mmCIF file of C-alpha atoms in Angstrom:
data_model
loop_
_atom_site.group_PDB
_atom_site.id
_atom_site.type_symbol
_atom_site.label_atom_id
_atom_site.label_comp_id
_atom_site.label_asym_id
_atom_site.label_seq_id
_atom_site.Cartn_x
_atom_site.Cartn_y
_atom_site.Cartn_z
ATOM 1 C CA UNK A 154 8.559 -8.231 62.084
ATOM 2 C CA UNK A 155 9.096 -11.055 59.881
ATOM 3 C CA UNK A 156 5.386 -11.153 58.937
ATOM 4 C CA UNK A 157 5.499 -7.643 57.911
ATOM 5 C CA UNK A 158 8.743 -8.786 55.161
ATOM 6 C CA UNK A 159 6.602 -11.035 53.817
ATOM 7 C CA UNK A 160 3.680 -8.687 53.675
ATOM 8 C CA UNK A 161 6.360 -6.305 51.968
ATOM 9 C CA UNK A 162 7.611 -9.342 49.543
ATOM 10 C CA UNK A 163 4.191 -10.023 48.304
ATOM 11 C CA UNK A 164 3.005 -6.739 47.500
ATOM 12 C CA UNK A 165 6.723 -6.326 44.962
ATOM 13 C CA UNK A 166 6.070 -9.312 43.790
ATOM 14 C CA UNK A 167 2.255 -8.134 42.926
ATOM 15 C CA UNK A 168 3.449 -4.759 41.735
ATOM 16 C CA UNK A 169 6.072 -6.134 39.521
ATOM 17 C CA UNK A 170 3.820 -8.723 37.866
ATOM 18 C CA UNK A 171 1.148 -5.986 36.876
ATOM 19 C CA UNK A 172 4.105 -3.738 35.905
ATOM 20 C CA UNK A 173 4.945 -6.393 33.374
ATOM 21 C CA UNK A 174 1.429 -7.591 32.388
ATOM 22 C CA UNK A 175 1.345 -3.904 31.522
ATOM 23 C CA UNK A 176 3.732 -3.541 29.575
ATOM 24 C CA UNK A 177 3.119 -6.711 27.528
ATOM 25 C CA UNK A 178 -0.429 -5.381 26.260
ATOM 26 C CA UNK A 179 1.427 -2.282 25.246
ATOM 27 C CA UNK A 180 3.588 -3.962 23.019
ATOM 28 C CA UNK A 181 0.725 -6.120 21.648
ATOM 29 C CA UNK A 182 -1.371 -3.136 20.997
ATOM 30 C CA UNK A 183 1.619 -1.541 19.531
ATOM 31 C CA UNK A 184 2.615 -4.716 17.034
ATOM 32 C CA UNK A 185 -0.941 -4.711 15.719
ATOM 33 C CA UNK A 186 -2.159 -1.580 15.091
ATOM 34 C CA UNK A 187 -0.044 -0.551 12.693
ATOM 35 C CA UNK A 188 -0.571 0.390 9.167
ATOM 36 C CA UNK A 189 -4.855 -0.531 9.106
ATOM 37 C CA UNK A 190 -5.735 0.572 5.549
ATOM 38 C CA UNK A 191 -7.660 -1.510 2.947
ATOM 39 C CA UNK A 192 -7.080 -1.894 -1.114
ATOM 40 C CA UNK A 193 -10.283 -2.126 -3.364
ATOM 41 C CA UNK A 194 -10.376 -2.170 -6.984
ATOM 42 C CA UNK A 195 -12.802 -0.950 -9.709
ATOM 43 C CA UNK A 196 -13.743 -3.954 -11.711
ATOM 44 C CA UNK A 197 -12.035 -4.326 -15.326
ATOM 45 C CA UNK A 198 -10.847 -1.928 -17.755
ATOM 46 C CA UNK A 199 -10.479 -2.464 -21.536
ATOM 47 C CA UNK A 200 -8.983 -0.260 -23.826
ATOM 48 C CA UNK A 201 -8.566 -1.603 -27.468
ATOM 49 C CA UNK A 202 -6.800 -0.186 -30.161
ATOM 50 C CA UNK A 203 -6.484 -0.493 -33.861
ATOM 51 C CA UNK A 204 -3.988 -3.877 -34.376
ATOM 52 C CA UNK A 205 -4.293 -4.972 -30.688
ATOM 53 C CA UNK A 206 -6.501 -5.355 -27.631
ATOM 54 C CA UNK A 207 -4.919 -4.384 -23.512
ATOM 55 C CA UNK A 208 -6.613 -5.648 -20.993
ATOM 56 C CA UNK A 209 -7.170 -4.065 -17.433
ATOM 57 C CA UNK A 210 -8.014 -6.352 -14.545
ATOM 58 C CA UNK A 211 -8.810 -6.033 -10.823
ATOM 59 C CA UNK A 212 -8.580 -8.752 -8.472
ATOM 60 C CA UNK A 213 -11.530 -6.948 -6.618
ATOM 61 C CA UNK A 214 -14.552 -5.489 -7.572
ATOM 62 C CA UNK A 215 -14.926 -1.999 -5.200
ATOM 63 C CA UNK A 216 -14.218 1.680 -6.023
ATOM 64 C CA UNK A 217 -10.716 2.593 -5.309
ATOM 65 C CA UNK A 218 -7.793 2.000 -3.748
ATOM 66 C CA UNK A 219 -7.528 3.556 -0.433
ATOM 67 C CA UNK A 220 -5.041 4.885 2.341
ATOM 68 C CA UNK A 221 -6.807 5.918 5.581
ATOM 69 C CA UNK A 222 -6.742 5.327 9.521
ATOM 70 C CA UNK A 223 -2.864 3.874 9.259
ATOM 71 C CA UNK A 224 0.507 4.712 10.901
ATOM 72 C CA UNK A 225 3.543 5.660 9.821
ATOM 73 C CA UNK A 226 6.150 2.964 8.688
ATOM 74 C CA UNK A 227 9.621 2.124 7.613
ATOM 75 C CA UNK A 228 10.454 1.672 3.905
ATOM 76 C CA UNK A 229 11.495 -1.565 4.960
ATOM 77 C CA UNK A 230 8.716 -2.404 6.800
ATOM 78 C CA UNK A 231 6.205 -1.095 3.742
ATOM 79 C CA UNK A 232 7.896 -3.134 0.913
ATOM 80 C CA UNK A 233 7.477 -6.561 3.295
ATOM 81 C CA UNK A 234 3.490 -5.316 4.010
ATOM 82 C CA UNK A 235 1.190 -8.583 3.848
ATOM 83 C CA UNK A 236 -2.321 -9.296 3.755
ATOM 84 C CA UNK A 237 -4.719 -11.557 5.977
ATOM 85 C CA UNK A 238 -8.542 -12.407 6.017
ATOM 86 C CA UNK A 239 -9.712 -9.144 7.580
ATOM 87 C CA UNK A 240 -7.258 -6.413 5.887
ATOM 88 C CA UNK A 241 -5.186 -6.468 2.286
ATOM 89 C CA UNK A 242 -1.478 -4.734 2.974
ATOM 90 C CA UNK A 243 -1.633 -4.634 -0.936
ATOM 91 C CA UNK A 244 -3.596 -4.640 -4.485
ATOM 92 C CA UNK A 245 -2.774 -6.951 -7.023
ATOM 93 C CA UNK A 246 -4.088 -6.301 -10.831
ATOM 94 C CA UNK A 247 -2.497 -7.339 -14.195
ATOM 95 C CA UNK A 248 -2.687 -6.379 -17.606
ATOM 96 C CA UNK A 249 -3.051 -8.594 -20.443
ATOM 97 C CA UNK A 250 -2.118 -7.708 -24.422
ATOM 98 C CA UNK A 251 -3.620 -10.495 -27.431
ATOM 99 C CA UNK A 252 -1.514 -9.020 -30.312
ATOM 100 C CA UNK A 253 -2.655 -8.960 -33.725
ATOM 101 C CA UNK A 254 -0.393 -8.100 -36.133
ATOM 102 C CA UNK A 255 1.534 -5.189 -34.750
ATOM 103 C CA UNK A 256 4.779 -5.616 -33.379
ATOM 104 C CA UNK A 257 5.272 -3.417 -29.828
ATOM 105 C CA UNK A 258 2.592 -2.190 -28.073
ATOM 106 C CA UNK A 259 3.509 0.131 -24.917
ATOM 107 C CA UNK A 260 1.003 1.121 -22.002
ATOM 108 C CA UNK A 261 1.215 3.801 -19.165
ATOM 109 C CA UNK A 262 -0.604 2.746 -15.556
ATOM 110 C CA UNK A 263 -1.405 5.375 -14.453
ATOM 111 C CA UNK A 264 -3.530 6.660 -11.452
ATOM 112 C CA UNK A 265 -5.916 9.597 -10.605
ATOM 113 C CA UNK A 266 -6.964 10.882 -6.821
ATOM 114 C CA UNK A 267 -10.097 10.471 -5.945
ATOM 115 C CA UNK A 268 -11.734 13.411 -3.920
ATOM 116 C CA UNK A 269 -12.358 12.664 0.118
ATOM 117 C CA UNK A 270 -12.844 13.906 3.301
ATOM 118 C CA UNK A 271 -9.769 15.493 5.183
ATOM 119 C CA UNK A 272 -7.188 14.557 2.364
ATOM 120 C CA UNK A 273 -4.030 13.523 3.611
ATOM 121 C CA UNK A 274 -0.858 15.179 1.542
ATOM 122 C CA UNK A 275 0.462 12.911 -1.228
ATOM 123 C CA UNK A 276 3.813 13.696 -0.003
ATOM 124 C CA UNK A 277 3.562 11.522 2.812
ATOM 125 C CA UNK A 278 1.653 8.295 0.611
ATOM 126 C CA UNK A 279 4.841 6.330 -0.658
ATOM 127 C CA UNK A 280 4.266 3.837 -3.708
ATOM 128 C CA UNK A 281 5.574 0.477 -4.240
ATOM 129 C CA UNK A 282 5.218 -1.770 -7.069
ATOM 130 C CA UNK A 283 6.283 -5.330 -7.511
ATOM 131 C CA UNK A 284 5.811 -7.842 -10.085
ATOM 132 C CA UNK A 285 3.352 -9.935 -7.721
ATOM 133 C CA UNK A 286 4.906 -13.330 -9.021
ATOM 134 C CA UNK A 287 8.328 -12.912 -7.667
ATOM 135 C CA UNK A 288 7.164 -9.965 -5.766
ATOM 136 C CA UNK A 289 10.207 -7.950 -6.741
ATOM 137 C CA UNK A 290 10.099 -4.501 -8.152
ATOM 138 C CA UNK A 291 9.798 -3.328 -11.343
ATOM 139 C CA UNK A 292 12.062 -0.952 -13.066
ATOM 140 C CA UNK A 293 11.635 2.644 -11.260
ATOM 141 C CA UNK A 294 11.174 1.327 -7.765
ATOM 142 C CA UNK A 295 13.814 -0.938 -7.518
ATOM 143 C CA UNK A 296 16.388 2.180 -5.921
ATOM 144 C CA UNK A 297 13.772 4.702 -4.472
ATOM 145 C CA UNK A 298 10.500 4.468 -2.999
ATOM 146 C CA UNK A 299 8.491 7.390 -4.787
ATOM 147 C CA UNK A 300 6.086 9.374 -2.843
ATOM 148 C CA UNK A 301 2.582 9.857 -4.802
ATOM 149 C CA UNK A 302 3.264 13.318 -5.467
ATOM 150 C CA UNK A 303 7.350 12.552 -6.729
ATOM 151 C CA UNK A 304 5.614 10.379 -9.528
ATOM 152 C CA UNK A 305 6.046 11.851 -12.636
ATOM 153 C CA UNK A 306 2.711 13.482 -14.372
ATOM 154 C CA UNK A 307 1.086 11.073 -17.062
ATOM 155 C CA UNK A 308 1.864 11.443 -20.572
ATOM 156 C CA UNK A 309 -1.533 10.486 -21.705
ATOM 157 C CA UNK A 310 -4.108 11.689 -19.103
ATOM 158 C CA UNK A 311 -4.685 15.200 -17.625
ATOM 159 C CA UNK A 312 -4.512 14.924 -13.461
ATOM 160 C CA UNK A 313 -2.925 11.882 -13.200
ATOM 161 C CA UNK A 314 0.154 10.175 -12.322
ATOM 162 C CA UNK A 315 2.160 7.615 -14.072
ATOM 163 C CA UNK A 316 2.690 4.745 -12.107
ATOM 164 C CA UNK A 317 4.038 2.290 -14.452
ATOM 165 C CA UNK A 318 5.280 2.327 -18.506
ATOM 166 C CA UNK A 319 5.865 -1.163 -20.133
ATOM 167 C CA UNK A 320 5.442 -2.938 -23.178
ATOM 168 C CA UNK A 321 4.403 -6.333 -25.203
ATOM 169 C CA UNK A 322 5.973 -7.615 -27.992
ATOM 170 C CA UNK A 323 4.142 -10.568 -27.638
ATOM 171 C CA UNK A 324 0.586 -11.493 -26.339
ATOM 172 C CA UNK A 325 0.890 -12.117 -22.865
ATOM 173 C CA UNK A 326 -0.113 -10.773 -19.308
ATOM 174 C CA UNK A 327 1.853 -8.637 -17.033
ATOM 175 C CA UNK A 328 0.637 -9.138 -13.004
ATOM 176 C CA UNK A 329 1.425 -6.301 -10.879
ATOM 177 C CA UNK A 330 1.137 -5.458 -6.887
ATOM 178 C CA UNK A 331 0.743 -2.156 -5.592
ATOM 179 C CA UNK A 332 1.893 -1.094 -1.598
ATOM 180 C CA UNK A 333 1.067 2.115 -0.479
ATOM 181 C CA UNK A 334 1.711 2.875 2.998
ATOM 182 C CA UNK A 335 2.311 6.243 5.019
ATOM 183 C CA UNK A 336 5.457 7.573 5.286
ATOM 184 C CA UNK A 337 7.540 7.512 8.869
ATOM 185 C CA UNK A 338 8.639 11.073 8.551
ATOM 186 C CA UNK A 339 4.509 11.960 8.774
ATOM 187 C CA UNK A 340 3.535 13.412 12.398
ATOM 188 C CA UNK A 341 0.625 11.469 13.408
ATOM 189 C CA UNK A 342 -2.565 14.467 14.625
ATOM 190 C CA UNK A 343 -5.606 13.188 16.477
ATOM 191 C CA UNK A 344 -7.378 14.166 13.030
ATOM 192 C CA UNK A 345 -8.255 11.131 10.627
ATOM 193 C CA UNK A 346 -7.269 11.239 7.288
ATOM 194 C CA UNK A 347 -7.343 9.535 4.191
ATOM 195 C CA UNK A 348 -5.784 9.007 0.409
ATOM 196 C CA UNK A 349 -7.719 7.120 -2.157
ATOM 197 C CA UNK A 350 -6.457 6.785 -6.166
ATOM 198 C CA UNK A 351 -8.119 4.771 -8.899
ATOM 199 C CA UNK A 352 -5.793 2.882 -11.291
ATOM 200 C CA UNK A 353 -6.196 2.339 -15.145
ATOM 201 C CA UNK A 354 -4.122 1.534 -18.214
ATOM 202 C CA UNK A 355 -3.955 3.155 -21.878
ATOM 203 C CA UNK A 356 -1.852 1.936 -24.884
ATOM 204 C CA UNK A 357 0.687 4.734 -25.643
ATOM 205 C CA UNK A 358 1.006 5.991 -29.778
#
């Protein structure tokens, strides 16, 4: 009898332990697997105008920026997204203004969709920009975290929203960084989908 209690104790003790061991790789799998999308730029932009000269640049040098294969998350999960060697959480660019002679110069950032394969709705791709110095957010995100399609409609380009409206007084460079991530309230289908934009900047009349 008392080798059959031991018997008894040894198989809980086994069950138990592969109970836990199971649950452990469900929580890893869980804490990394979240949010997998990747940010690639187009290169430089240059738009130049009559008394001054803006600037455009990329920290990358691919088509696009794009949403795809990632998981729904918090606001405040999104806004705190960072990078690492295989995946970028976000897309830095900046714009730069050399001034000559006028005295203001204002811009628009704007950004256009870019047509793919099973497109996922804009009203689930939320939009987050920071000043990528202090990584803080610039005027218009700092309450609210816009959905793509809640931005407002560019003043100066057909099918495209405005992302971003600022302006030099000065020569100088503005550095910017750009979260997108999908939004919690999306229901997750077994059908992949994906979101990709491409970003640029005009000077405003």
């Amino acid at each position: 009898m008392e080798k059959v209690d031991k018997k008894d104790d040894e198989f809980r003790r086994k069950v138990i332990f592969s109970s836990l061991l199971i649950v452990l790789l469900i929580g890893l799998v869980v804490g990394f697997s979240f949010a997998v999308f990747y940010f690639k730029g187009i290169g430089q932009k240059k738009n130049t105008i009559s008394t001054g000269e803006l600037t455009f640049t990329y920290t990358e040098e691919n088509n696009g920026i794009t949403l795809t294969d990632a998981l729904p998350v918090s606001d405040e999960i999104g806004k705190k997204m960072q990078g690492n060697d295989k995946e970028n959480k976000y897309f830095d660019f900046s714009v730069s203004c050399k001034m000559s002679g006028r005295q203001n110069i204002q811009y628009e950032v704007y950004t256009t969709e870019v047509g793919v394969d099973n497109r996922l709705d804009p009203q689930y791709v939320k939009m987050y920009l920071t000043d990528s110095t202090s990584d803080t957010a610039v005027n218009g995100y700092d309450k609210i975290v816009p959905t793509y399609s809640e931005l407002k409609n560019s003043s100066i380009a057909a099918n495209a929203k405005q992302l971003y409206v600022g302006k030099f007084s000065n020569s100088g460079t503005q550095s910017f960084r750009l979260r997108m991530w999908l939004s919690d309230n999306y229901q997750i289908t077994s059908e992949a989908k994906q979101f990709k934009i491409k970003l640029n900047v005009l000077a405003k009349n």
